[in-house]
Short mmCIF file of C-alpha atoms in Angstrom, two decimals:
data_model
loop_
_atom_site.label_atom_id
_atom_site.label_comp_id
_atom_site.label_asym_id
_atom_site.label_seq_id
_atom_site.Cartn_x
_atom_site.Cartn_y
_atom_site.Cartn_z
CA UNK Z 1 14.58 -38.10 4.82
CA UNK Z 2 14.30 -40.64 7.37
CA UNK Z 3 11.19 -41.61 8.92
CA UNK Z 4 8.40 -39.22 7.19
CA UNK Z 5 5.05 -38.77 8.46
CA UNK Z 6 3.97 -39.53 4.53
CA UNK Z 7 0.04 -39.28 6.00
CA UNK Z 8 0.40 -35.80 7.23
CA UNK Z 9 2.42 -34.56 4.14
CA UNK Z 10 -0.01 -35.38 1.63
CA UNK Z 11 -2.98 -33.87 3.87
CA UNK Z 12 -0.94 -30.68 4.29
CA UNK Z 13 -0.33 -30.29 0.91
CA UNK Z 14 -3.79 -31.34 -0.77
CA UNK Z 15 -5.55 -28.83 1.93
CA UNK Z 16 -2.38 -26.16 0.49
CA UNK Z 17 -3.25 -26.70 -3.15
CA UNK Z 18 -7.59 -26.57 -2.73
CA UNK Z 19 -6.77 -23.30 -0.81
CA UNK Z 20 -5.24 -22.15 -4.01
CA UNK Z 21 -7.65 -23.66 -6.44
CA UNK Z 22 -10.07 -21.25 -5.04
CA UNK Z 23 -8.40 -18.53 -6.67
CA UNK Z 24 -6.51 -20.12 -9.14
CA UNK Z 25 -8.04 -22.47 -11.47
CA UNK Z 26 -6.24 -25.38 -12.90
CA UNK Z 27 -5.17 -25.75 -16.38
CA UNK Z 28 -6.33 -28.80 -19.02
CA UNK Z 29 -4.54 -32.14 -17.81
CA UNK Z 30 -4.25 -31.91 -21.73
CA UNK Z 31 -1.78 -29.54 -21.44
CA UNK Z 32 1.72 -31.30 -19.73
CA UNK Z 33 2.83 -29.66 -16.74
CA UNK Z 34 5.75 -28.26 -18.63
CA UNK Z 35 3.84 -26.31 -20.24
CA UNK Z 36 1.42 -25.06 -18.24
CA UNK Z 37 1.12 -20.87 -17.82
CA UNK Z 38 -0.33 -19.80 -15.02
CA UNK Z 39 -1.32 -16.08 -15.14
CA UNK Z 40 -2.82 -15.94 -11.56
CA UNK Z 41 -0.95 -16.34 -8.39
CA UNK Z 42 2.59 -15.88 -7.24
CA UNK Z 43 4.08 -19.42 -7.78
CA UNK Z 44 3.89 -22.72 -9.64
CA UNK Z 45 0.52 -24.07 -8.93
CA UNK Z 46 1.53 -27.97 -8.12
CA UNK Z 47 -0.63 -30.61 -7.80
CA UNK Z 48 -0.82 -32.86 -4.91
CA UNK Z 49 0.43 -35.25 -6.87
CA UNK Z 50 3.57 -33.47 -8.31
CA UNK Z 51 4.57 -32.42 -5.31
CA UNK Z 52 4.50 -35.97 -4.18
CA UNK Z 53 6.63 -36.99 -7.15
CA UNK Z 54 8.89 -33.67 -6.21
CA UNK Z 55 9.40 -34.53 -2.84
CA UNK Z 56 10.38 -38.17 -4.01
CA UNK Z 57 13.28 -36.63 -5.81
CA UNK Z 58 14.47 -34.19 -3.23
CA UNK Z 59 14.66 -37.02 -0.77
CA UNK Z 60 17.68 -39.28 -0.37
CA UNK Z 61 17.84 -42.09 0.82
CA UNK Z 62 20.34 -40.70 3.57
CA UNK Z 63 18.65 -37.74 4.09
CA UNK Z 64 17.24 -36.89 7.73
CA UNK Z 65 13.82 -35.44 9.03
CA UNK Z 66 13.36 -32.37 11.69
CA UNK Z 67 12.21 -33.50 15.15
CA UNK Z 68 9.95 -30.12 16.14
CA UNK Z 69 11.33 -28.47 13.86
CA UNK Z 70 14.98 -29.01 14.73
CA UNK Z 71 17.73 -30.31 12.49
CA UNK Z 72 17.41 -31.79 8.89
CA UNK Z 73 16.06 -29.30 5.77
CA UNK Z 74 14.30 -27.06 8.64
CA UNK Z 75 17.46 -26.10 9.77
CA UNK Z 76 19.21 -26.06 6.39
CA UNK Z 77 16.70 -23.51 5.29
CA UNK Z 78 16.84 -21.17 8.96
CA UNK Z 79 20.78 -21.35 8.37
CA UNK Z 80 20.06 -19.94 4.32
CA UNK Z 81 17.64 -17.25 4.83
CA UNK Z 82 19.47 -15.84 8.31
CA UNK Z 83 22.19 -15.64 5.71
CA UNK Z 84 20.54 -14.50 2.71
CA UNK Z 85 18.82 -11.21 4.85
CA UNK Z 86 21.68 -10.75 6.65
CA UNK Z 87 20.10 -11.51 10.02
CA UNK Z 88 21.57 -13.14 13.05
CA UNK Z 89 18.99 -16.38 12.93
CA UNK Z 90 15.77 -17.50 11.09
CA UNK Z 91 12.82 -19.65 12.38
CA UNK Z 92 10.24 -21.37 10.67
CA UNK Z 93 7.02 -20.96 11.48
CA UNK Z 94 4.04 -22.86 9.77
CA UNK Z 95 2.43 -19.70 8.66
CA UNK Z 96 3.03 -16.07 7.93
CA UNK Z 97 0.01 -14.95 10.19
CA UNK Z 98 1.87 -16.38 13.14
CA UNK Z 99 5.35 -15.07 12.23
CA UNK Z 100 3.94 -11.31 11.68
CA UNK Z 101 2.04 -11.59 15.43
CA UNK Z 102 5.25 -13.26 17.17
CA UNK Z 103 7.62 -10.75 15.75
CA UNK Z 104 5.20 -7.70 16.14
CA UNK Z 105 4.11 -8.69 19.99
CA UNK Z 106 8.55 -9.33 20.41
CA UNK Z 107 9.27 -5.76 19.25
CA UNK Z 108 6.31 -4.30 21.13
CA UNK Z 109 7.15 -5.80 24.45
CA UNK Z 110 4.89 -3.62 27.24
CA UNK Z 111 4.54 -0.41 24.84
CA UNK Z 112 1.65 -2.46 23.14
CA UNK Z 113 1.10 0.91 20.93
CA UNK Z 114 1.57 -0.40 17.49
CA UNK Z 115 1.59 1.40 13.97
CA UNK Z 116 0.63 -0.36 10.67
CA UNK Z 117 -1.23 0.05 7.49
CA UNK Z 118 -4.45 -0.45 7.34
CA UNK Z 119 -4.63 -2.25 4.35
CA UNK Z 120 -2.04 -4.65 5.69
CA UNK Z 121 -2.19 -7.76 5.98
CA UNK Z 122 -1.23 -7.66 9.77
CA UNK Z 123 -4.08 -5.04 10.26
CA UNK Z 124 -7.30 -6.70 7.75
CA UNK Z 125 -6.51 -10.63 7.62
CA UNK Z 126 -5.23 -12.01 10.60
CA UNK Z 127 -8.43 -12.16 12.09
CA UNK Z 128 -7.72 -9.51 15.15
CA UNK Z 129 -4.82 -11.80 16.69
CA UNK Z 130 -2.57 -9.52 17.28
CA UNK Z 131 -5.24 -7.92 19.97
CA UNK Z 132 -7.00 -10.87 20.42
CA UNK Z 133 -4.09 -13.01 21.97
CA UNK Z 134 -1.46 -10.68 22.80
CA UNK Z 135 -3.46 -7.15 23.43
CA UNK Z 136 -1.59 -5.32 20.71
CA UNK Z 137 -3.62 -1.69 20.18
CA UNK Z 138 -2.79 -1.97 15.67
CA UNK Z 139 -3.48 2.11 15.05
CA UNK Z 140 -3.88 1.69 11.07
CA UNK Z 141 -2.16 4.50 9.19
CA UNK Z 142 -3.21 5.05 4.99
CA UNK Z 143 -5.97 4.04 3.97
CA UNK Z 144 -5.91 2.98 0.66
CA UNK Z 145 -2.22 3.43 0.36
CA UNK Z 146 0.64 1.19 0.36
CA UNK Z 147 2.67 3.75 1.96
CA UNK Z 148 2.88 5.53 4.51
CA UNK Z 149 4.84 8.96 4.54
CA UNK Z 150 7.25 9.08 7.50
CA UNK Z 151 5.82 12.58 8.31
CA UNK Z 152 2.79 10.22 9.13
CA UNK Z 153 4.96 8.18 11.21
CA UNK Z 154 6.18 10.85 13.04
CA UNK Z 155 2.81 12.57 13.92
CA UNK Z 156 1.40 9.25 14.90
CA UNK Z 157 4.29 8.97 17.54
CA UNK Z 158 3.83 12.60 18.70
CA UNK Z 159 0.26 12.29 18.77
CA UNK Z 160 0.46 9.07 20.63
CA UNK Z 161 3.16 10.13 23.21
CA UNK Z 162 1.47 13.53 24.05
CA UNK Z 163 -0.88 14.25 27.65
CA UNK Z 164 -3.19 13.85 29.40
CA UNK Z 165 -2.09 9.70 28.72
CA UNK Z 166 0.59 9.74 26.63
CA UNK Z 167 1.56 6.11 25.70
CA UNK Z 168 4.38 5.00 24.24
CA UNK Z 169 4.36 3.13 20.26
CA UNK Z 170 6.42 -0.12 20.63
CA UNK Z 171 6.54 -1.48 16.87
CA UNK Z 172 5.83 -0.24 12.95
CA UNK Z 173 4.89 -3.15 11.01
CA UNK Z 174 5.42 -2.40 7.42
CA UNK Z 175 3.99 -4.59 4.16
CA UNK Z 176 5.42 -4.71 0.91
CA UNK Z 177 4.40 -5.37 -1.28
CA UNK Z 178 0.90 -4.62 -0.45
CA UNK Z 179 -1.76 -7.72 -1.51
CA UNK Z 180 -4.79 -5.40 -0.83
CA UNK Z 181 -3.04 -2.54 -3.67
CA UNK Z 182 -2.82 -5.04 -6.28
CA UNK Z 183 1.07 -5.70 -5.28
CA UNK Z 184 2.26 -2.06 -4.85
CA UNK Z 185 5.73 -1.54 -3.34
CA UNK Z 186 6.42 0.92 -0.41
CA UNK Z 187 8.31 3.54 -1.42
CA UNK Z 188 11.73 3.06 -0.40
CA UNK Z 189 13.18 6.50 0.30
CA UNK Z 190 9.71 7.14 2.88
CA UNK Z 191 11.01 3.42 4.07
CA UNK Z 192 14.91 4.67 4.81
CA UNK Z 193 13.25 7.61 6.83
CA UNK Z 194 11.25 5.33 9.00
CA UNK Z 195 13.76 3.26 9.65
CA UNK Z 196 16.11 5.86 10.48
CA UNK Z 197 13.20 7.58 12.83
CA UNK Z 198 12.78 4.28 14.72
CA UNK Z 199 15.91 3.35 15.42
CA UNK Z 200 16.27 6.73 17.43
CA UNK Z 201 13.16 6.48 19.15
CA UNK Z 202 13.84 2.72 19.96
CA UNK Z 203 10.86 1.64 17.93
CA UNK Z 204 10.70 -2.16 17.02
CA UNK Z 205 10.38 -2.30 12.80
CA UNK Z 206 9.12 -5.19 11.20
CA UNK Z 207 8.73 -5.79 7.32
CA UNK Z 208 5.92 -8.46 6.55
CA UNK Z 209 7.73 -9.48 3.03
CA UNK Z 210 5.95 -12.27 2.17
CA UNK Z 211 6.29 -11.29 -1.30
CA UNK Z 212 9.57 -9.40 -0.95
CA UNK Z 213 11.23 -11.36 -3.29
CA UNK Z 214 9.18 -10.71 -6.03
CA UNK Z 215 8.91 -6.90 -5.49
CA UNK Z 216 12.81 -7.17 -5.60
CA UNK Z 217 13.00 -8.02 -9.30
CA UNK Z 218 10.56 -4.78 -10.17
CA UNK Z 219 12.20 -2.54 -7.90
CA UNK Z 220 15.90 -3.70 -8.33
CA UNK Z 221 16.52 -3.56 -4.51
CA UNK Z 222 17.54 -6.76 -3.07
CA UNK Z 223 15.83 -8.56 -0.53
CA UNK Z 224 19.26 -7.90 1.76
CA UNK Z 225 19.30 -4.29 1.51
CA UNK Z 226 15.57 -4.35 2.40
CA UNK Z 227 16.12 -6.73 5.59
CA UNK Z 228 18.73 -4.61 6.86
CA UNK Z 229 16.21 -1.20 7.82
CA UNK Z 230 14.35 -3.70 9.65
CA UNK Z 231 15.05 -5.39 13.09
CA UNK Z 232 12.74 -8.47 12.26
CA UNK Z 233 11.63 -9.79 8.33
CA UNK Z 234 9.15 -12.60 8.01
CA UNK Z 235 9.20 -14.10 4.03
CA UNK Z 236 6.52 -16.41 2.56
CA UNK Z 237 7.40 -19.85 1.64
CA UNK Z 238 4.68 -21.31 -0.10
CA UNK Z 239 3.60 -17.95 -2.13
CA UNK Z 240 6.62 -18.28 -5.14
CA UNK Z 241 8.82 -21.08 -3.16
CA UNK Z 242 5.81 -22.85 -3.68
CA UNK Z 243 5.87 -24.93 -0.71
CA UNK Z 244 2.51 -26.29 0.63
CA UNK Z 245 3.36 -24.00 3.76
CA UNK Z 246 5.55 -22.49 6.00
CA UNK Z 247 7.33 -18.71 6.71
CA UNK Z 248 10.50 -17.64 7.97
CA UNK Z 249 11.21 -14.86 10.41
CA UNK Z 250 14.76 -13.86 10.88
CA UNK Z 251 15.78 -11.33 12.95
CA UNK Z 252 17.90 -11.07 16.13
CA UNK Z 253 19.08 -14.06 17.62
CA UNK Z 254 17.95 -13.25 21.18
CA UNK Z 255 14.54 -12.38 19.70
CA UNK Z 256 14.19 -15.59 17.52
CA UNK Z 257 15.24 -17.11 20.30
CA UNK Z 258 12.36 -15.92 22.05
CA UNK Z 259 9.95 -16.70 19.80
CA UNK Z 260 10.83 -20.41 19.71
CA UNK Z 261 8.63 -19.89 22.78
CA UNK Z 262 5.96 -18.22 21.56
CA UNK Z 263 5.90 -20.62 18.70
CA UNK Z 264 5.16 -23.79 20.99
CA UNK Z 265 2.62 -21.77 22.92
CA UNK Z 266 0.38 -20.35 20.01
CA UNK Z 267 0.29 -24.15 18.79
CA UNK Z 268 2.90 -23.90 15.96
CA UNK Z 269 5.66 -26.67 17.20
CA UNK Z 270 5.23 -29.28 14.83
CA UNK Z 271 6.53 -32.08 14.77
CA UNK Z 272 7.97 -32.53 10.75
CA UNK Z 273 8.43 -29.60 8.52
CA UNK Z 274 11.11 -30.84 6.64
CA UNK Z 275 8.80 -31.35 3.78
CA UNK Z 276 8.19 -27.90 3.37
CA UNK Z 277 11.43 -27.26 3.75
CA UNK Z 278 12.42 -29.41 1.07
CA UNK Z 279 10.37 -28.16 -1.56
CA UNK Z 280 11.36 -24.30 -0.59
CA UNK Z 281 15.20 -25.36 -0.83
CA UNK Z 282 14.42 -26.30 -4.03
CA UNK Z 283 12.87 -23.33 -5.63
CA UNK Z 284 15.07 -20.82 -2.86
CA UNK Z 285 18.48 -22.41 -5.20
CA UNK Z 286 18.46 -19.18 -8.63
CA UNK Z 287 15.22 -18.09 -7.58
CA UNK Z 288 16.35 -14.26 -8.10
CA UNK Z 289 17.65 -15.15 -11.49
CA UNK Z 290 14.50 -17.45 -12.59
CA UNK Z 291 12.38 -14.88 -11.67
CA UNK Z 292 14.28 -11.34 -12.94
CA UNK Z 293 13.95 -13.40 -16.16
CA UNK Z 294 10.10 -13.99 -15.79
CA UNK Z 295 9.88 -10.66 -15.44
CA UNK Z 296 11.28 -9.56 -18.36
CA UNK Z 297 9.54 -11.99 -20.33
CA UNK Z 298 6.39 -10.88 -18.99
CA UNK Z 299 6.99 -7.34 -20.59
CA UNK Z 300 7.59 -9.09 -23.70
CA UNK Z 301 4.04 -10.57 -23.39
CA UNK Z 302 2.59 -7.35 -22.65
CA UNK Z 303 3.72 -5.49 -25.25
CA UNK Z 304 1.99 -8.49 -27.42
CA UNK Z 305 -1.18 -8.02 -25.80
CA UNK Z 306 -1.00 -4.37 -26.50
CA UNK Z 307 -0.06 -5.16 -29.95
CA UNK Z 308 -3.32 -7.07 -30.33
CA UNK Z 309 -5.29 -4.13 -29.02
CA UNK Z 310 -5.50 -4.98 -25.28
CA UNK Z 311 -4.89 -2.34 -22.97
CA UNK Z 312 -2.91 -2.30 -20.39
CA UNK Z 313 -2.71 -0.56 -17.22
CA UNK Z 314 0.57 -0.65 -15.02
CA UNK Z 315 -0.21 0.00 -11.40
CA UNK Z 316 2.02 2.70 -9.89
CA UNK Z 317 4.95 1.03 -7.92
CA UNK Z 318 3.35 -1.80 -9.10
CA UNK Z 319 4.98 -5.74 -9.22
CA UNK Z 320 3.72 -8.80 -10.66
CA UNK Z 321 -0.05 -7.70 -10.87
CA UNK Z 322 -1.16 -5.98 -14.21
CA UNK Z 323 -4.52 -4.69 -15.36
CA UNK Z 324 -5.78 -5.87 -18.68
CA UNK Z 325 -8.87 -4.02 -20.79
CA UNK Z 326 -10.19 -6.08 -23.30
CA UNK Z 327 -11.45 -4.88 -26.98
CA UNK Z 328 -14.57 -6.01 -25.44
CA UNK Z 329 -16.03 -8.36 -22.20
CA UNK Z 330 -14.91 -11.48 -22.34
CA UNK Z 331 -17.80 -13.80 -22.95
CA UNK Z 332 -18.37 -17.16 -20.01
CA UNK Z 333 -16.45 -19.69 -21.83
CA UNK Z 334 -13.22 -17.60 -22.19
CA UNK Z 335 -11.31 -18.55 -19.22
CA UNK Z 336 -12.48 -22.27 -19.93
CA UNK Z 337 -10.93 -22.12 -23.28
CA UNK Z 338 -7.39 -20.51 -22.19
CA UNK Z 339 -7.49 -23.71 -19.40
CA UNK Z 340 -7.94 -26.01 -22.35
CA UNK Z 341 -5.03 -24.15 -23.93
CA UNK Z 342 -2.93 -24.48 -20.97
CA UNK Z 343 -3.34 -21.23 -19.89
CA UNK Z 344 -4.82 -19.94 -16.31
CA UNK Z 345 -6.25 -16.74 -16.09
CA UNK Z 346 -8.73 -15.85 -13.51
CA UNK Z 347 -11.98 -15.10 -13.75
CA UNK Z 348 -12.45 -11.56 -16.29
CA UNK Z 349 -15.08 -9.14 -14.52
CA UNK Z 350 -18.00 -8.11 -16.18
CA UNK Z 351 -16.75 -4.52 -16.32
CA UNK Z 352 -13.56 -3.20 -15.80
CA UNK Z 353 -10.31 -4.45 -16.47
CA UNK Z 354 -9.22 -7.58 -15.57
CA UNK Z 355 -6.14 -8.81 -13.50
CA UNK Z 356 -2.87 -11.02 -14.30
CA UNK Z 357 0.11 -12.16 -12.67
CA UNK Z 358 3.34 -12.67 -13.50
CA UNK Z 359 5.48 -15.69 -12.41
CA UNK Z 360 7.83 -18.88 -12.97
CA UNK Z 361 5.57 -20.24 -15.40
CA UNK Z 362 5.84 -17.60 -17.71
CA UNK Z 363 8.93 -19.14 -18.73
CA UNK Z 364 6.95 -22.45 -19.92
CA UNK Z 365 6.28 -20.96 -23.38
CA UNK Z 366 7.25 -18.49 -25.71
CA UNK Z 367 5.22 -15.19 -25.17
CA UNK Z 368 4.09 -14.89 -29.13
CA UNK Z 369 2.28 -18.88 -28.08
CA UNK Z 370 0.91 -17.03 -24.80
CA UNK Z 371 -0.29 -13.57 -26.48
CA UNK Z 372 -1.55 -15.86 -29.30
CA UNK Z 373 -3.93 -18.35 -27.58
CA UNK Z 374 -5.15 -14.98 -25.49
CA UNK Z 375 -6.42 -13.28 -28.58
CA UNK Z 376 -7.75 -16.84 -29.84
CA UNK Z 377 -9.59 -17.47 -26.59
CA UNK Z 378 -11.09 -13.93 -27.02
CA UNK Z 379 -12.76 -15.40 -29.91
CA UNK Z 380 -16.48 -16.10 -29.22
CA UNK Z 381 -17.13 -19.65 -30.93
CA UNK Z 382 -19.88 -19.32 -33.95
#
């Protein structure tokens, strides 16, 4: 691509990667990348440097860079996801935090009454935005649920709408899957009814599926059929398209066009994406397939790991996050010795059972060589 700002690439996506090393240690350098298994977070994992060495092959030598986000990969990816969620037109917006408050304060307009979940992601870590910069009133619905029943919906509406000073709800925002239930899906039929509700009320809908994708190969609903209940969808691109950021929202095309305004003014009109871009065109082309294979191979490993006596415990409407119980605690060296295997896990609590993931990587090795270096790790050194 023509005339890259190399500088501001290679900050974007070292700052990308130590945000995910956080959570997600790395495996040995022993271990080559090819066969590297990461049991903890959505995507790949790269390294600054193999996204540099990515980048250098997705970029030909006749190849052409955004300008504000206009033209080149940017708009080759807008054009494939508008298509792929059967939407009018998709924007990209440098994060999903921005996308969620554009589309939500679009849909709400003037009725700034607003329902959402409170363990959303909109609702718990978006630091207040929504009413911060755009007065939004978020009225959180389930606690500790991923769902939320449409009865709920409906009361919340009534309840909202009824004297002395009625107001009127403007948008639903609705995650799923759910980060804050361990992945959980929203039930799909309560999903329907909302949709169904709001669209004869004249209620905006949202869906925040950053991980959409993912919940698509558990559930066996594609990310399409999702979309279309909704008026606006915003999808992740650096969570499992592993760039080092970036989000789409698709939606209307009087509405996207809209937010292209709102964009600029909340300080997200950069002036190169098309390195994100890049990297999420890459990993967008057999995604669904790549990954509906990961996930059978990751009940193959779990049906190992319950072979050699560790428990597991499925989450109900659960994705990619599983709950592991160990024979017994896992002493401080264990996840160190996994990483020298090539294997990431994160960090086993003291009590309880511990968490894994399920993604690409998976794929890297058979999942007899995975289950087997688990139990091996387990193994407190004499």
């Amino acid at each position: 691509m023509a005339g890259p700002n190399r500088r501001s690439f290679f900050k974007a996506a070292a700052s990308a990667v130590a945000l995910q090393r956080t959570a997600v240690p790395q495996a040995s350098p022993v271990a080559p990348a090819e066969r590297r298994v990461f049991l903890q977070g959505d995507g790949v994992s790269l390294s600054p440097l193999e996204y540099a060495r990515l980048l250098t092959t997705l970029t030909p030598p006749d190849a052409k860079a955004d300008v504000y986000l206009k033209g080149g990969a940017v708009e080759e990816l807008e054009g494939r996801f508008a298509k792929l969620l059967g939407k009018e037109r998709a924007l990209f917006f440098p994060t999903g935090t921005l996308a969620n408050h554009v589309a939500v304060r679009l849909l709400a307009g003037e009725r700034r009454h607003v329902l959402v979940q409170e363990e959303s992601h909109l609702y718990r870590d978006e630091g207040d935005c929504a009413q911060a910069l755009s007065g939004l009133n978020l009225v959180p619905l389930a606690p500790g649920r991923a769902t939320i029943k449409a009865s709920e919906i409906v009361e919340a509406v009534d309840r909202a709408s009824s004297p002395p000073y009625p107001v009127t709800v403007g948008a639903i925002s609705i995650e799923s899957p759910v980060r804050r239930t361990l992945g959980q899906a929203f039930d799909f039929e309560e999903m329907k009814k909302i949709s169904t509700f709001a669209r004869e009320r004249k209620i905006g809908l949202h869906l925040d599926g950053a991980r959409m994708y993912l919940a698509s190969a558990y559930t066996g609903i594609a990310p399409a059929t999702y979309s279309v209940l909704f008026d606006t969808v915003y999808v992740s691109l650096y969570k499992y398209f592993n760039a080092p950021f970036g989000a789409m929202l698709a939606g209307p095309a009087p509405l996207i066009e809209a937010a292209v305004t709102l964009r600029h003014q909340f300080g997200g009109g950069m002036l190169h994406a098309w390195e994100s871009a890049a990297v999420a065109l890459h990993y967008l082309d057999g995604f669904e397939e790549r990954y509906q294979k990961a996930v059978r191979r990751g009940e193959e490993l779990l049906a190992l790991l319950e072979q050699k006596k560790i428990r597991l415990r499925r989450i109900e409407a659960g994705t990619n996050v599983f709950r592991l119980e160990f024979p017994s605690p896992p002493d401080a060296g264990f996840q160190k010795r996994l990483a020298d295997r090539g294997i990431v896990v994160g960090k086993p609590p003291a009590q309880g059972p511990a968490n894994i993931q399920v993604n690409e990587t998976i794929l890297r090795r058979p999942p007899e060589e995975i289950a087997e270096e688990i139990s091996r790790a387990l193994d407190r050194p004499a």
